[in-house]
Amino acid sequence: MKNYELKVRNMLAQIAFVGTIGCLLAYRYFSVQVTTGLLIGLVTGSIYFLYLYRQVENVQVFSKQQAIEHIRGGWIIRLGAVLLVLIVITHVFKVNALAFTAGFFTMPALLFISGLQLVIRQIRDTKKCR
């Protein structure tokens, strides 16, 4: 479990690093609406990631059927929260929705890259053992 928590902290640090660079570049080359959208997307994506982490952590004490229901119910809540934030920022704050989307999907992109690195490392280790 400690390794899992370390991976979560590492992912949040990566999101913060990429987000800082992205926000600085957006502020330098684009408008404030783009920077604000990117920042709100990063924060929303991080909260989404933490909520998903808590769900996975809580599933350990459930039976198989309860775990499936818990994850399905959480999916609806997470999707609804993201849609609510998207509606509010585009209609109330007049923030760039594409920048929000880019910020929100930073976390899945980093997870994909991290998984890809893991697979490449395992392939390399398998070739070394032969």
mmCIF file of C-alpha atoms in Angstrom:
data_model
loop_
_atom_site.group_PDB
_atom_site.id
_atom_site.type_symbol
_atom_site.label_atom_id
_atom_site.label_comp_id
_atom_site.label_asym_id
_atom_site.label_seq_id
_atom_site.Cartn_x
_atom_site.Cartn_y
_atom_site.Cartn_z
ATOM 1 C CA MET A 1 0.000 0.000 0.000
ATOM 2 C CA LYS A 2 2.915 2.330 0.673
ATOM 3 C CA ASN A 3 4.086 1.872 -2.917
ATOM 4 C CA TYR A 4 0.595 2.806 -4.116
ATOM 5 C CA GLU A 5 0.598 5.998 -2.029
ATOM 6 C CA LEU A 6 4.062 6.832 -3.339
ATOM 7 C CA LYS A 7 2.833 6.413 -6.932
ATOM 8 C CA VAL A 8 -0.138 8.702 -6.213
ATOM 9 C CA ARG A 9 2.117 11.377 -4.718
ATOM 10 C CA ASN A 10 4.484 11.017 -7.665
ATOM 11 C CA MET A 11 1.591 11.433 -10.120
ATOM 12 C CA LEU A 12 0.360 14.557 -8.312
ATOM 13 C CA ALA A 13 3.887 15.993 -8.412
ATOM 14 C CA GLN A 14 4.055 15.292 -12.149
ATOM 15 C CA ILE A 15 0.678 16.978 -12.668
ATOM 16 C CA ALA A 16 1.906 19.997 -10.706
ATOM 17 C CA PHE A 17 5.145 20.170 -12.706
ATOM 18 C CA VAL A 18 3.485 19.836 -16.110
ATOM 19 C CA GLY A 19 0.727 22.205 -14.992
ATOM 20 C CA THR A 20 3.169 24.875 -13.875
ATOM 21 C CA ILE A 21 5.008 24.773 -17.180
ATOM 22 C CA GLY A 22 1.724 24.695 -19.123
ATOM 23 C CA CYS A 23 0.268 27.635 -17.208
ATOM 24 C CA LEU A 24 3.426 29.687 -17.647
ATOM 25 C CA LEU A 25 3.421 29.015 -21.384
ATOM 26 C CA ALA A 26 -0.308 29.715 -21.656
ATOM 27 C CA TYR A 27 0.098 32.992 -19.773
ATOM 28 C CA ARG A 28 3.039 34.004 -21.949
ATOM 29 C CA TYR A 29 1.548 33.130 -25.345
ATOM 30 C CA PHE A 30 -2.233 33.136 -24.865
ATOM 31 C CA SER A 31 -4.901 35.016 -22.957
ATOM 32 C CA VAL A 32 -5.838 34.942 -19.283
ATOM 33 C CA GLN A 33 -8.951 32.910 -20.162
ATOM 34 C CA VAL A 34 -6.760 30.137 -21.579
ATOM 35 C CA THR A 35 -4.482 30.159 -18.538
ATOM 36 C CA THR A 36 -7.432 30.149 -16.156
ATOM 37 C CA GLY A 37 -9.104 27.317 -18.073
ATOM 38 C CA LEU A 38 -5.917 25.277 -17.989
ATOM 39 C CA LEU A 39 -5.471 25.881 -14.271
ATOM 40 C CA ILE A 40 -9.074 24.971 -13.446
ATOM 41 C CA GLY A 41 -8.750 21.858 -15.620
ATOM 42 C CA LEU A 42 -5.578 20.821 -13.782
ATOM 43 C CA VAL A 43 -7.202 21.314 -10.390
ATOM 44 C CA THR A 44 -10.349 19.472 -11.465
ATOM 45 C CA GLY A 45 -8.277 16.631 -12.915
ATOM 46 C CA SER A 46 -6.253 16.387 -9.694
ATOM 47 C CA ILE A 47 -9.401 16.274 -7.567
ATOM 48 C CA TYR A 48 -10.843 13.646 -9.920
ATOM 49 C CA PHE A 49 -7.653 11.618 -9.554
ATOM 50 C CA LEU A 50 -7.734 11.880 -5.744
ATOM 51 C CA TYR A 51 -11.395 10.881 -5.651
ATOM 52 C CA LEU A 52 -10.633 7.860 -7.829
ATOM 53 C CA TYR A 53 -7.694 7.003 -5.549
ATOM 54 C CA ARG A 54 -10.003 7.092 -2.511
ATOM 55 C CA GLN A 55 -12.542 4.910 -4.284
ATOM 56 C CA VAL A 56 -9.926 2.283 -5.118
ATOM 57 C CA GLU A 57 -8.613 2.465 -1.562
ATOM 58 C CA ASN A 58 -12.116 1.935 -0.114
ATOM 59 C CA VAL A 59 -12.902 -0.997 -2.432
ATOM 60 C CA GLN A 60 -10.481 -3.235 -0.548
ATOM 61 C CA VAL A 61 -12.990 -3.881 2.258
ATOM 62 C CA PHE A 62 -15.962 -4.613 -0.029
ATOM 63 C CA SER A 63 -17.103 -7.879 -1.545
ATOM 64 C CA LYS A 64 -16.705 -8.268 -5.297
ATOM 65 C CA GLN A 65 -20.303 -7.220 -6.046
ATOM 66 C CA GLN A 66 -20.176 -4.266 -3.635
ATOM 67 C CA ALA A 67 -16.885 -3.120 -5.175
ATOM 68 C CA ILE A 68 -18.368 -3.167 -8.675
ATOM 69 C CA GLU A 69 -21.406 -1.170 -7.524
ATOM 70 C CA HIS A 70 -19.199 1.277 -5.629
ATOM 71 C CA ILE A 71 -17.006 1.955 -8.657
ATOM 72 C CA ARG A 72 -20.013 2.283 -10.992
ATOM 73 C CA GLY A 73 -21.717 4.728 -8.640
ATOM 74 C CA GLY A 74 -18.535 6.734 -8.270
ATOM 75 C CA TRP A 75 -18.177 6.956 -12.034
ATOM 76 C CA ILE A 76 -21.536 8.699 -12.313
ATOM 77 C CA ILE A 77 -20.653 11.114 -9.508
ATOM 78 C CA ARG A 78 -17.256 11.916 -11.042
ATOM 79 C CA LEU A 79 -18.696 12.471 -14.512
ATOM 80 C CA GLY A 80 -21.483 14.666 -13.142
ATOM 81 C CA ALA A 81 -19.018 16.769 -11.153
ATOM 82 C CA VAL A 82 -16.777 17.301 -14.192
ATOM 83 C CA LEU A 83 -19.735 18.278 -16.377
ATOM 84 C CA LEU A 84 -20.971 20.688 -13.692
ATOM 85 C CA VAL A 85 -17.557 22.342 -13.475
ATOM 86 C CA LEU A 86 -17.367 22.570 -17.281
ATOM 87 C CA ILE A 87 -20.805 24.197 -17.505
ATOM 88 C CA VAL A 88 -20.030 26.673 -14.727
ATOM 89 C CA ILE A 89 -16.666 27.749 -16.100
ATOM 90 C CA THR A 90 -17.876 28.196 -19.655
ATOM 91 C CA HIS A 91 -21.084 30.066 -18.814
ATOM 92 C CA VAL A 92 -20.250 31.919 -15.607
ATOM 93 C CA PHE A 93 -16.517 32.593 -15.754
ATOM 94 C CA LYS A 94 -16.163 32.651 -19.587
ATOM 95 C CA VAL A 95 -13.072 30.457 -19.472
ATOM 96 C CA ASN A 96 -11.672 28.626 -22.493
ATOM 97 C CA ALA A 97 -13.241 25.142 -22.532
ATOM 98 C CA LEU A 98 -10.460 23.654 -24.676
ATOM 99 C CA ALA A 99 -7.840 24.769 -22.168
ATOM 100 C CA PHE A 100 -9.946 23.250 -19.380
ATOM 101 C CA THR A 101 -10.119 19.978 -21.308
ATOM 102 C CA ALA A 102 -6.363 19.998 -21.911
ATOM 103 C CA GLY A 103 -5.730 20.598 -18.203
ATOM 104 C CA PHE A 104 -8.205 17.930 -17.153
ATOM 105 C CA PHE A 105 -6.708 15.299 -19.462
ATOM 106 C CA THR A 106 -3.148 15.959 -18.293
ATOM 107 C CA MET A 107 -3.575 13.292 -15.618
ATOM 108 C CA PRO A 108 -4.736 10.513 -17.995
ATOM 109 C CA ALA A 109 -1.943 11.422 -20.413
ATOM 110 C CA LEU A 110 0.646 11.198 -17.636
ATOM 111 C CA LEU A 111 -0.834 7.879 -16.466
ATOM 112 C CA PHE A 112 -0.577 6.563 -20.020
ATOM 113 C CA ILE A 113 3.054 7.648 -20.307
ATOM 114 C CA SER A 114 3.835 6.119 -16.919
ATOM 115 C CA GLY A 115 2.236 2.817 -17.938
ATOM 116 C CA LEU A 116 4.068 2.875 -21.236
ATOM 117 C CA GLN A 117 7.381 3.359 -19.420
ATOM 118 C CA LEU A 118 6.555 0.403 -17.166
ATOM 119 C CA VAL A 119 5.826 -1.857 -20.137
ATOM 120 C CA ILE A 120 8.999 -0.784 -21.931
ATOM 121 C CA ARG A 121 11.026 -1.410 -18.772
ATOM 122 C CA GLN A 122 9.522 -4.895 -18.396
ATOM 123 C CA ILE A 123 10.245 -5.729 -22.045
ATOM 124 C CA ARG A 124 13.841 -4.587 -21.615
ATOM 125 C CA ASP A 125 14.235 -6.645 -18.421
ATOM 126 C CA THR A 126 12.800 -9.712 -20.155
ATOM 127 C CA LYS A 127 15.284 -9.354 -23.036
ATOM 128 C CA LYS A 128 18.195 -9.018 -20.550
ATOM 129 C CA CYS A 129 17.233 -12.271 -18.800
ATOM 130 C CA ARG A 130 17.441 -14.275 -22.019
#
